[in-house]
PDB file of C-alpha atoms in Angstrom:
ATOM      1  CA  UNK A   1      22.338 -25.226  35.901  1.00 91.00           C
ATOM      2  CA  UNK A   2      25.753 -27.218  34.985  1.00 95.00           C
ATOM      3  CA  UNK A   3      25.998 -30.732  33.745  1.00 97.00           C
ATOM      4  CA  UNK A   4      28.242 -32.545  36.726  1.00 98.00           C
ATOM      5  CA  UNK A   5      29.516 -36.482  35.640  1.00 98.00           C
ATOM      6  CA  UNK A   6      30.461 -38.104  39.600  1.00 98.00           C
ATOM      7  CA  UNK A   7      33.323 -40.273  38.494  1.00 98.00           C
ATOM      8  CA  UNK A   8      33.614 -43.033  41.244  1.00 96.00           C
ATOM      9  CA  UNK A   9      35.628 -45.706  42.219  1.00 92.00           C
ATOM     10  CA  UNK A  10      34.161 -48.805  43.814  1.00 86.00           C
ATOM     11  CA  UNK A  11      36.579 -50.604  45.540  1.00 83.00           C
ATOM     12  CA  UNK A  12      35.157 -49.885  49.068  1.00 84.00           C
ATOM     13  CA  UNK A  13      31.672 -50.086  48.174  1.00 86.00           C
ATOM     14  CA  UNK A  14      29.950 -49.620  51.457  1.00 90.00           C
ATOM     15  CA  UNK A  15      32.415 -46.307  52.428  1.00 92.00           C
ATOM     16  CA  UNK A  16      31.459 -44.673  48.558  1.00 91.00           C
ATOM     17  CA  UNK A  17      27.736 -45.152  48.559  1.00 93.00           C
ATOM     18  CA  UNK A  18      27.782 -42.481  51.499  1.00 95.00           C
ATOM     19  CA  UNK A  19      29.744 -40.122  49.846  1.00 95.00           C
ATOM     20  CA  UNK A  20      27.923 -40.836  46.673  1.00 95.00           C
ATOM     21  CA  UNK A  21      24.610 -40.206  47.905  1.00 96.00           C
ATOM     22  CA  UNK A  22      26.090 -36.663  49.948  1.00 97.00           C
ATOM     23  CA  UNK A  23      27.576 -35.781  46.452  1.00 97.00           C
ATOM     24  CA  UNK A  24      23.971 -36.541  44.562  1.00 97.00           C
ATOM     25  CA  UNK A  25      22.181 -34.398  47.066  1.00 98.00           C
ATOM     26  CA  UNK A  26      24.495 -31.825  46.954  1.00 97.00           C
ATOM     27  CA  UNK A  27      24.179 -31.452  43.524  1.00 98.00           C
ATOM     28  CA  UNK A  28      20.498 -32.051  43.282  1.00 97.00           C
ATOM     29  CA  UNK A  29      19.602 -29.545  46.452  1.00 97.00           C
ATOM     30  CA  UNK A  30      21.432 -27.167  44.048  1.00 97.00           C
ATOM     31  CA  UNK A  31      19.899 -27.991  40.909  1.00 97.00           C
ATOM     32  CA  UNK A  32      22.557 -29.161  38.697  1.00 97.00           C
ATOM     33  CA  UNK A  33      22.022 -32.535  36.623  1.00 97.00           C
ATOM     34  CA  UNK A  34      24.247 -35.130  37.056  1.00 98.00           C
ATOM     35  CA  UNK A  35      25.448 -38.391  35.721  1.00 97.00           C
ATOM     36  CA  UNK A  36      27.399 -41.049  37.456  1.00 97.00           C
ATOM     37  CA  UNK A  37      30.591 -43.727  35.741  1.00 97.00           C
ATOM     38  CA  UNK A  38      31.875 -46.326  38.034  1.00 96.00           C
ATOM     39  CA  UNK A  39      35.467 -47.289  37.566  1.00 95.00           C
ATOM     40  CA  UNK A  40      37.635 -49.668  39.304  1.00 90.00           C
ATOM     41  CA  UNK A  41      39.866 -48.007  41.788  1.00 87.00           C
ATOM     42  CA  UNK A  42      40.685 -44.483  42.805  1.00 87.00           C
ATOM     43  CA  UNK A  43      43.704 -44.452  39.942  1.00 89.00           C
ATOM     44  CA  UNK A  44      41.443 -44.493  37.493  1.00 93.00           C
ATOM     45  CA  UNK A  45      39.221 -41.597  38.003  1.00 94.00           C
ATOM     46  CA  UNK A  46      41.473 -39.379  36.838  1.00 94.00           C
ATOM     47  CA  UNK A  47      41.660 -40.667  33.177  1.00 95.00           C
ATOM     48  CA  UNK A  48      37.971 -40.740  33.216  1.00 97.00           C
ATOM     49  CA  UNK A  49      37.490 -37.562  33.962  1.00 97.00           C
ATOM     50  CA  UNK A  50      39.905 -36.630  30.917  1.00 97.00           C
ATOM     51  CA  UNK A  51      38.422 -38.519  28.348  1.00 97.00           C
ATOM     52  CA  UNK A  52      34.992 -36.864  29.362  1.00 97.00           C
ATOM     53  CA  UNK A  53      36.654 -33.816  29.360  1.00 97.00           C
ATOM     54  CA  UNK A  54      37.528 -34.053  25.959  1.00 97.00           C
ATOM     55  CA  UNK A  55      33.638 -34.901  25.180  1.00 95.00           C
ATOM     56  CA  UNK A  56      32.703 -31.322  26.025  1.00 95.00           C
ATOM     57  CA  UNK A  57      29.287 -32.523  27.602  1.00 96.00           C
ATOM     58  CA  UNK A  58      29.936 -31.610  31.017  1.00 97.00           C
ATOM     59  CA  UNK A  59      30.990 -28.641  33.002  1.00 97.00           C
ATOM     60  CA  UNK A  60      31.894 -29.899  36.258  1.00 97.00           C
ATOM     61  CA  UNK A  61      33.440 -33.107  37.419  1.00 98.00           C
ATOM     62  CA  UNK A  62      33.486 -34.817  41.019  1.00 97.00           C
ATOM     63  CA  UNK A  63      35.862 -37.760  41.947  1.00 96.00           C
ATOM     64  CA  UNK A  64      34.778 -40.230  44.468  1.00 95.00           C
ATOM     65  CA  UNK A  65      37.286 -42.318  45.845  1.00 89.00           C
ATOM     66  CA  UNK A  66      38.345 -43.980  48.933  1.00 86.00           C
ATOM     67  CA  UNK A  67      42.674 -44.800  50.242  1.00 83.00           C
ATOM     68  CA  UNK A  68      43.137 -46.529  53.039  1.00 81.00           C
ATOM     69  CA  UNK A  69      46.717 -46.922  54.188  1.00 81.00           C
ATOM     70  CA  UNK A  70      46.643 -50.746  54.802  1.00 73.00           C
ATOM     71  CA  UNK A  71      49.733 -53.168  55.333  1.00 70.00           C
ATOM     72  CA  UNK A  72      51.130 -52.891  52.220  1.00 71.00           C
ATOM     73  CA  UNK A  73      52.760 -50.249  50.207  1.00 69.00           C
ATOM     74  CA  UNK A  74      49.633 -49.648  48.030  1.00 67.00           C
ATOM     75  CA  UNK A  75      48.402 -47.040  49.577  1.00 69.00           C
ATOM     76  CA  UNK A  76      51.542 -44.596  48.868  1.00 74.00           C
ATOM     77  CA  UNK A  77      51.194 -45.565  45.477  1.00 74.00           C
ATOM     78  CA  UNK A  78      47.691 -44.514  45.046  1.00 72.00           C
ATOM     79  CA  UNK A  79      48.157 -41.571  47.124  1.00 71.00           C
ATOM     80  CA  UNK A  80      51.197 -40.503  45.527  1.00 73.00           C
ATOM     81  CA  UNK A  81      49.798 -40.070  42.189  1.00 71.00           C
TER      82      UNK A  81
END
């Protein structure tokens, strides 16, 4: 059984708490435990994920985030990186 931390980002809300809960089953339907950080946008998850890396507590991550190419030129930035 492996330790999983869901990193996710919450800036569309209503599109992430779908994939959260598919990711939460998935992981649960397989028997892994799992804990979840919320963090502000989809750049962010993956410096979470390294600094938790660094903590040694978990074997697995999952990112949860959500781009969608708008009017502006935010969304090549985010997807970019």
């Amino acid at each position: 059984m492996a330790r999983v931390l869901i990193v996710e980002a919450r800036f569309y809300a209503h599109l992430n708490d779908m994939l959260l809960a598919g990711a939460r089953a998935a992981l649960e339907d397989a028997g892994h435990s799992h804990e979840t950080i919320t963090v502000p946008g989809a750049l962010e998850i993956p410096g979470a994920i390294a600094l938790a890396a660094e903590s040694g507590r978990y074997d697995a991550f999952v990112g949860i985030g959500v781009v969608i190419r708008g009017e502006t030129y935010h969304f090549e930035i985010v997807a970019g990186e």
